[in-house]
Coordinates of C-alpha atoms in Angstrom, one line a residue:
X1 CA 0.5 0.3 0.4
X2 CA 0.8 3.9 -0.6
X3 CA 1.4 6.4 1.9
X4 CA -0.7 8.4 1.2
X5 CA 0.4 12.7 1.1
X6 CA -1.3 14.7 3.5
X7 CA -3.8 17.3 3.0
X8 CA -2.5 20.4 4.8
X9 CA -1.0 23.2 3.7
X10 CA 3.1 22.7 3.3
X11 CA 5.1 23.4 6.8
X12 CA 6.6 27.7 6.0
X13 CA 10.4 27.9 5.1
X14 CA 12.4 29.6 8.1
X15 CA 10.7 28.9 10.6
X16 CA 10.7 25.9 12.8
X17 CA 7.9 24.7 15.5
X18 CA 8.4 26.6 18.7
X19 CA 10.6 29.6 17.2
X20 CA 8.5 31.8 19.7
X21 CA 5.7 35.1 18.1
X22 CA 6.0 36.7 15.0
X23 CA 8.0 40.1 15.2
X24 CA 5.0 43.3 15.6
X25 CA 3.4 44.2 12.4
X26 CA 4.3 46.5 9.5
X27 CA 2.5 50.5 10.3
X28 CA -0.2 50.4 7.5
X29 CA 1.4 53.5 5.0
X30 CA 0.5 57.1 5.7
X31 CA -2.8 58.6 4.2
X32 CA -2.0 62.3 5.3
X33 CA -5.0 64.2 7.1
X34 CA -4.1 67.6 6.4
X35 CA -3.0 70.8 3.6
X36 CA 0.4 70.5 5.2
X37 CA 0.9 66.4 4.8
X38 CA -1.0 66.4 1.0
X39 CA 1.6 68.9 0.1
X40 CA 4.6 67.0 1.8
X41 CA 3.4 63.7 0.7
X42 CA 3.1 64.4 -2.8
X43 CA 6.5 65.8 -3.1
X44 CA 5.0 69.4 -3.3
X45 CA 7.2 70.0 -0.1
X46 CA 10.6 68.1 0.3
X47 CA 12.7 70.6 3.2
X48 CA 11.4 70.6 7.0
X49 CA 12.2 74.6 7.1
X50 CA 9.6 75.4 3.5
X51 CA 7.6 72.6 5.9
X52 CA 7.4 74.8 9.5
X53 CA 7.5 78.1 7.8
X54 CA 4.1 77.2 5.5
X55 CA 2.1 78.6 7.2
X56 CA 0.2 75.5 8.0
X57 CA 0.2 73.8 11.2
X58 CA 2.2 70.3 11.8
X59 CA -0.2 68.1 13.1
X60 CA 0.9 65.1 11.4
X61 CA 4.1 63.7 13.2
X62 CA 4.3 61.4 9.7
X63 CA 5.6 64.5 8.0
X64 CA 8.7 64.7 10.8
X65 CA 9.4 61.5 10.3
X66 CA 9.5 62.2 6.4
X67 CA 12.0 65.7 6.0
X68 CA 13.8 64.7 9.1
X69 CA 14.2 60.7 9.0
X70 CA 16.6 59.5 12.0
X71 CA 15.8 61.8 14.6
X72 CA 17.1 60.7 17.6
X73 CA 15.1 60.7 21.9
X74 CA 16.1 60.6 25.1
X75 CA 13.2 60.1 27.5
X76 CA 13.6 63.1 30.2
X77 CA 11.3 61.8 33.2
X78 CA 8.6 59.3 33.7
X79 CA 6.2 60.1 37.2
X80 CA 4.3 57.9 38.1
X81 CA 1.0 58.0 39.9
X82 CA -1.5 56.1 41.9
X83 CA -4.8 56.7 42.4
X84 CA -6.9 53.4 45.0
X85 CA -10.5 53.2 43.9
X86 CA -13.2 50.9 45.2
X87 CA -11.2 47.7 42.7
X88 CA -8.2 48.4 43.9
X89 CA -5.4 50.4 42.7
X90 CA -5.2 52.5 39.9
X91 CA -1.3 53.2 37.7
X92 CA -0.6 56.1 35.2
X93 CA 2.6 57.5 33.7
X94 CA 3.5 60.8 32.8
X95 CA 6.9 61.2 30.2
X96 CA 8.8 63.9 29.0
X97 CA 10.4 63.1 25.3
X98 CA 12.9 65.3 23.5
X99 CA 13.4 64.8 20.5
X100 CA 16.4 66.0 17.8
X101 CA 19.1 65.5 14.6
X102 CA 21.2 67.5 16.6
X103 CA 22.0 70.3 14.3
X104 CA 19.3 72.6 15.1
X105 CA 15.0 71.2 15.4
X106 CA 14.4 70.5 18.7
X107 CA 11.5 69.0 20.7
X108 CA 9.5 68.6 23.6
X109 CA 6.9 66.7 24.5
X110 CA 4.8 64.5 27.7
X111 CA 2.1 61.7 27.1
X112 CA 0.1 60.4 29.9
X113 CA -1.2 56.3 30.2
X114 CA -1.1 53.2 31.5
X115 CA 0.9 51.4 30.4
X116 CA 4.6 53.0 30.1
X117 CA 5.7 51.9 26.3
X118 CA 2.9 53.2 24.3
X119 CA 3.1 56.2 26.6
X120 CA 6.9 56.7 25.5
X121 CA 6.4 56.4 21.3
X122 CA 3.2 58.8 22.3
X123 CA 5.4 60.9 23.5
X124 CA 8.4 61.0 20.9
X125 CA 4.8 61.7 19.2
X126 CA 3.7 64.9 20.7
X127 CA 7.5 65.7 20.7
X128 CA 7.5 65.6 16.5
X129 CA 5.1 68.1 16.1
X130 CA 6.8 71.5 18.8
X131 CA 9.6 71.3 16.2
X132 CA 11.2 74.4 16.5
X133 CA 14.2 75.8 14.6
X134 CA 17.1 77.1 16.3
X135 CA 19.9 79.7 16.1
X136 CA 22.3 79.6 16.1
X137 CA 26.1 82.2 16.7
X138 CA 29.4 82.6 17.7
X139 CA 27.7 85.8 20.5
X140 CA 30.8 85.0 23.0
X141 CA 33.0 87.4 23.5
X142 CA 35.4 85.0 24.7
X143 CA 35.6 83.4 21.2
X144 CA 35.5 85.3 17.4
X145 CA 35.6 81.9 15.8
X146 CA 33.0 82.0 13.3
X147 CA 31.5 79.3 13.5
X148 CA 28.1 78.4 14.6
X149 CA 29.1 76.7 18.4
X150 CA 26.7 78.2 20.7
X151 CA 23.0 80.6 21.0
X152 CA 24.3 83.8 19.5
X153 CA 23.4 86.2 22.6
X154 CA 20.7 85.6 26.0
X155 CA 18.0 84.2 26.5
X156 CA 15.2 83.5 28.8
X157 CA 12.8 80.6 29.7
X158 CA 10.4 80.3 32.1
X159 CA 7.8 77.5 32.8
X160 CA 6.2 77.6 36.5
X161 CA 8.9 78.8 38.6
X162 CA 11.3 77.4 36.9
X163 CA 13.5 80.6 35.3
X164 CA 16.2 79.1 32.7
X165 CA 18.9 81.4 31.2
X166 CA 20.9 80.3 28.1
X167 CA 23.8 82.1 27.5
X168 CA 26.2 82.6 24.8
X169 CA 29.8 80.3 25.8
X170 CA 33.3 80.2 24.3
X171 CA 34.1 77.0 22.3
X172 CA 35.5 74.1 24.4
X173 CA 33.9 74.9 27.7
X174 CA 30.9 72.7 26.8
X175 CA 27.2 72.9 28.3
X176 CA 27.9 74.0 31.5
X177 CA 24.0 73.3 32.2
X178 CA 21.6 71.7 34.0
X179 CA 21.6 67.4 33.5
X180 CA 18.0 67.6 32.4
X181 CA 19.0 70.5 30.1
X182 CA 22.1 69.5 28.3
X183 CA 20.0 66.9 26.4
X184 CA 17.4 69.4 25.0
X185 CA 20.4 71.8 24.1
X186 CA 22.8 68.1 22.4
X187 CA 19.5 67.6 20.3
X188 CA 19.6 71.2 18.9
X189 CA 23.0 71.4 17.6
X190 CA 24.2 73.7 20.8
X191 CA 28.0 72.3 22.5
X192 CA 28.7 75.4 24.2
X193 CA 27.1 77.2 26.7
X194 CA 25.9 79.1 30.1
X195 CA 23.1 78.0 32.0
X196 CA 21.7 79.6 35.0
X197 CA 18.4 78.4 37.1
X198 CA 15.9 80.4 39.4
X199 CA 13.4 78.0 41.8
X200 CA 12.2 74.4 42.2
X201 CA 14.9 72.7 39.7
X202 CA 14.0 69.7 41.1
X203 CA 10.4 69.4 39.8
X204 CA 11.6 67.9 35.8
X205 CA 9.0 68.2 33.9
X206 CA 9.8 72.1 34.8
X207 CA 12.9 72.1 34.3
X208 CA 12.7 70.8 31.2
X209 CA 10.0 72.9 29.6
X210 CA 11.8 76.1 31.3
X211 CA 15.0 75.4 29.1
X212 CA 12.9 74.6 26.1
X213 CA 10.2 78.0 26.1
X214 CA 14.1 79.1 26.1
X215 CA 15.1 78.0 22.9
X216 CA 11.1 78.7 21.1
X217 CA 12.1 82.2 22.5
X218 CA 15.2 82.0 20.4
X219 CA 13.7 81.1 17.1
X220 CA 10.9 83.9 17.4
X221 CA 13.1 86.6 17.5
X222 CA 13.6 88.6 14.6
X223 CA 17.6 90.1 13.8
X224 CA 18.8 92.0 11.9
X225 CA 21.1 91.4 9.0
X226 CA 24.2 93.0 10.5
X227 CA 23.5 91.6 13.9
X228 CA 22.9 87.7 11.7
X229 CA 26.7 88.6 10.1
X230 CA 28.8 89.6 12.5
X231 CA 27.3 87.4 14.6
X232 CA 27.5 83.9 12.1
X233 CA 23.9 83.5 13.3
X234 CA 22.1 80.4 10.7
X235 CA 19.0 79.0 12.2
X236 CA 17.7 75.5 12.0
X237 CA 20.3 72.9 9.9
X238 CA 23.3 73.1 8.7
X239 CA 23.9 70.0 7.9
X240 CA 25.6 68.6 10.3
X241 CA 24.9 67.1 12.9
X242 CA 26.6 66.6 16.0
X243 CA 24.9 63.3 17.3
X244 CA 26.4 60.4 15.9
X245 CA 24.2 58.4 13.0
X246 CA 20.8 56.5 14.3
X247 CA 21.1 52.6 13.8
X248 CA 18.7 51.3 12.8
X249 CA 16.5 49.7 14.4
X250 CA 18.8 50.5 17.8
X251 CA 17.4 51.5 20.8
X252 CA 17.2 55.4 22.0
X253 CA 19.2 56.5 25.2
X254 CA 16.4 56.5 28.1
X255 CA 17.8 57.7 31.6
X256 CA 17.0 55.2 34.0
X257 CA 16.3 50.9 33.9
X258 CA 14.9 48.7 35.9
X259 CA 15.4 49.7 39.0
X260 CA 13.9 53.9 38.5
X261 CA 10.6 54.5 38.0
X262 CA 9.5 52.8 35.6
X263 CA 6.9 49.5 36.6
X264 CA 9.0 47.5 39.1
X265 CA 9.4 43.4 38.2
X266 CA 7.7 41.8 40.8
X267 CA 7.5 41.9 44.6
X268 CA 10.2 43.1 46.3
X269 CA 12.7 43.3 42.9
X270 CA 14.3 46.4 41.5
X271 CA 12.1 49.2 40.8
X272 CA 9.3 52.7 42.5
X273 CA 6.5 50.6 40.6
X274 CA 3.8 48.0 41.0
X275 CA 4.6 44.6 42.8
X276 CA 4.5 41.6 40.3
X277 CA 2.0 38.9 41.2
X278 CA 4.2 36.1 42.6
X279 CA 5.5 36.5 46.0
X280 CA 10.0 36.6 46.1
X281 CA 11.7 33.2 45.3
X282 CA 9.0 31.1 45.1
X283 CA 9.9 29.3 41.9
X284 CA 8.4 25.9 40.8
X285 CA 7.0 23.1 43.2
X286 CA 8.8 20.2 44.8
X287 CA 8.4 16.4 43.3
X288 CA 8.1 14.8 46.0
X289 CA 10.6 12.0 47.5
X290 CA 10.5 8.4 46.5
X291 CA 9.2 5.9 48.5
X292 CA 11.0 3.9 49.6
X293 CA 9.7 0.4 49.0
X294 CA 7.9 -1.7 50.5
X295 CA 9.4 -5.1 52.8
X296 CA 8.1 -8.0 52.0
X297 CA 9.2 -12.2 51.3

């Protein structure tokens, strides 16, 4: 007798049994919903500067993905809030993220949600919608190198009780500012600056928003051609980024780790989040000891 072939579908090549679940599904194709998105999608606008100066609202993060590929992002703060209800504790996370290309474009976004991962992605999308062009120049009287490496003049920004002041610095000083303001200036393409703060700077959100408001106020100023030439002021990108190229599929720079402010990994483990489902140190159930052989003649 001959063996009958199986009527089921052939096994898929390149995948073995038990290799794990498939990867995430690719994002759906972008269908623009705004006038600016339709212009970018059709190719009428190919530059981010033209998109920001078009006079149309920026409401789709896909516009930034197409005009500014390879943006860097960093999580500045993850704050967890607990609320007690009749059914138990409810947890919510507030995430603050900064994005930029290191060449004159930076944005700051904040989002809230019940899970950390989707909230971070939502905060990144909101930061892309807040992208601004940043003025850079050589405004320090101690330098005079003629390169666009610092802020062209002194600027102020405020959020809540926090007031941030940035002043021009000569080359080689670096970013003499707080740890929260450093990634914001670095993502904007500024390598040297003096920074002064006033207020309750331990509030990370207000500190970050005040530093970003300083760059927004800097980009809103109008300069004369004489000052632009004297201070070597450039607006936006110049084609050279101070950040390393972002690798495809690499994790973005995020502060903290398992012991940070994120969700904990089990009861009593690292982290400040809610406890896990299992008690500590309890492994799989142990096998019962073997019984002694019964005696007999």
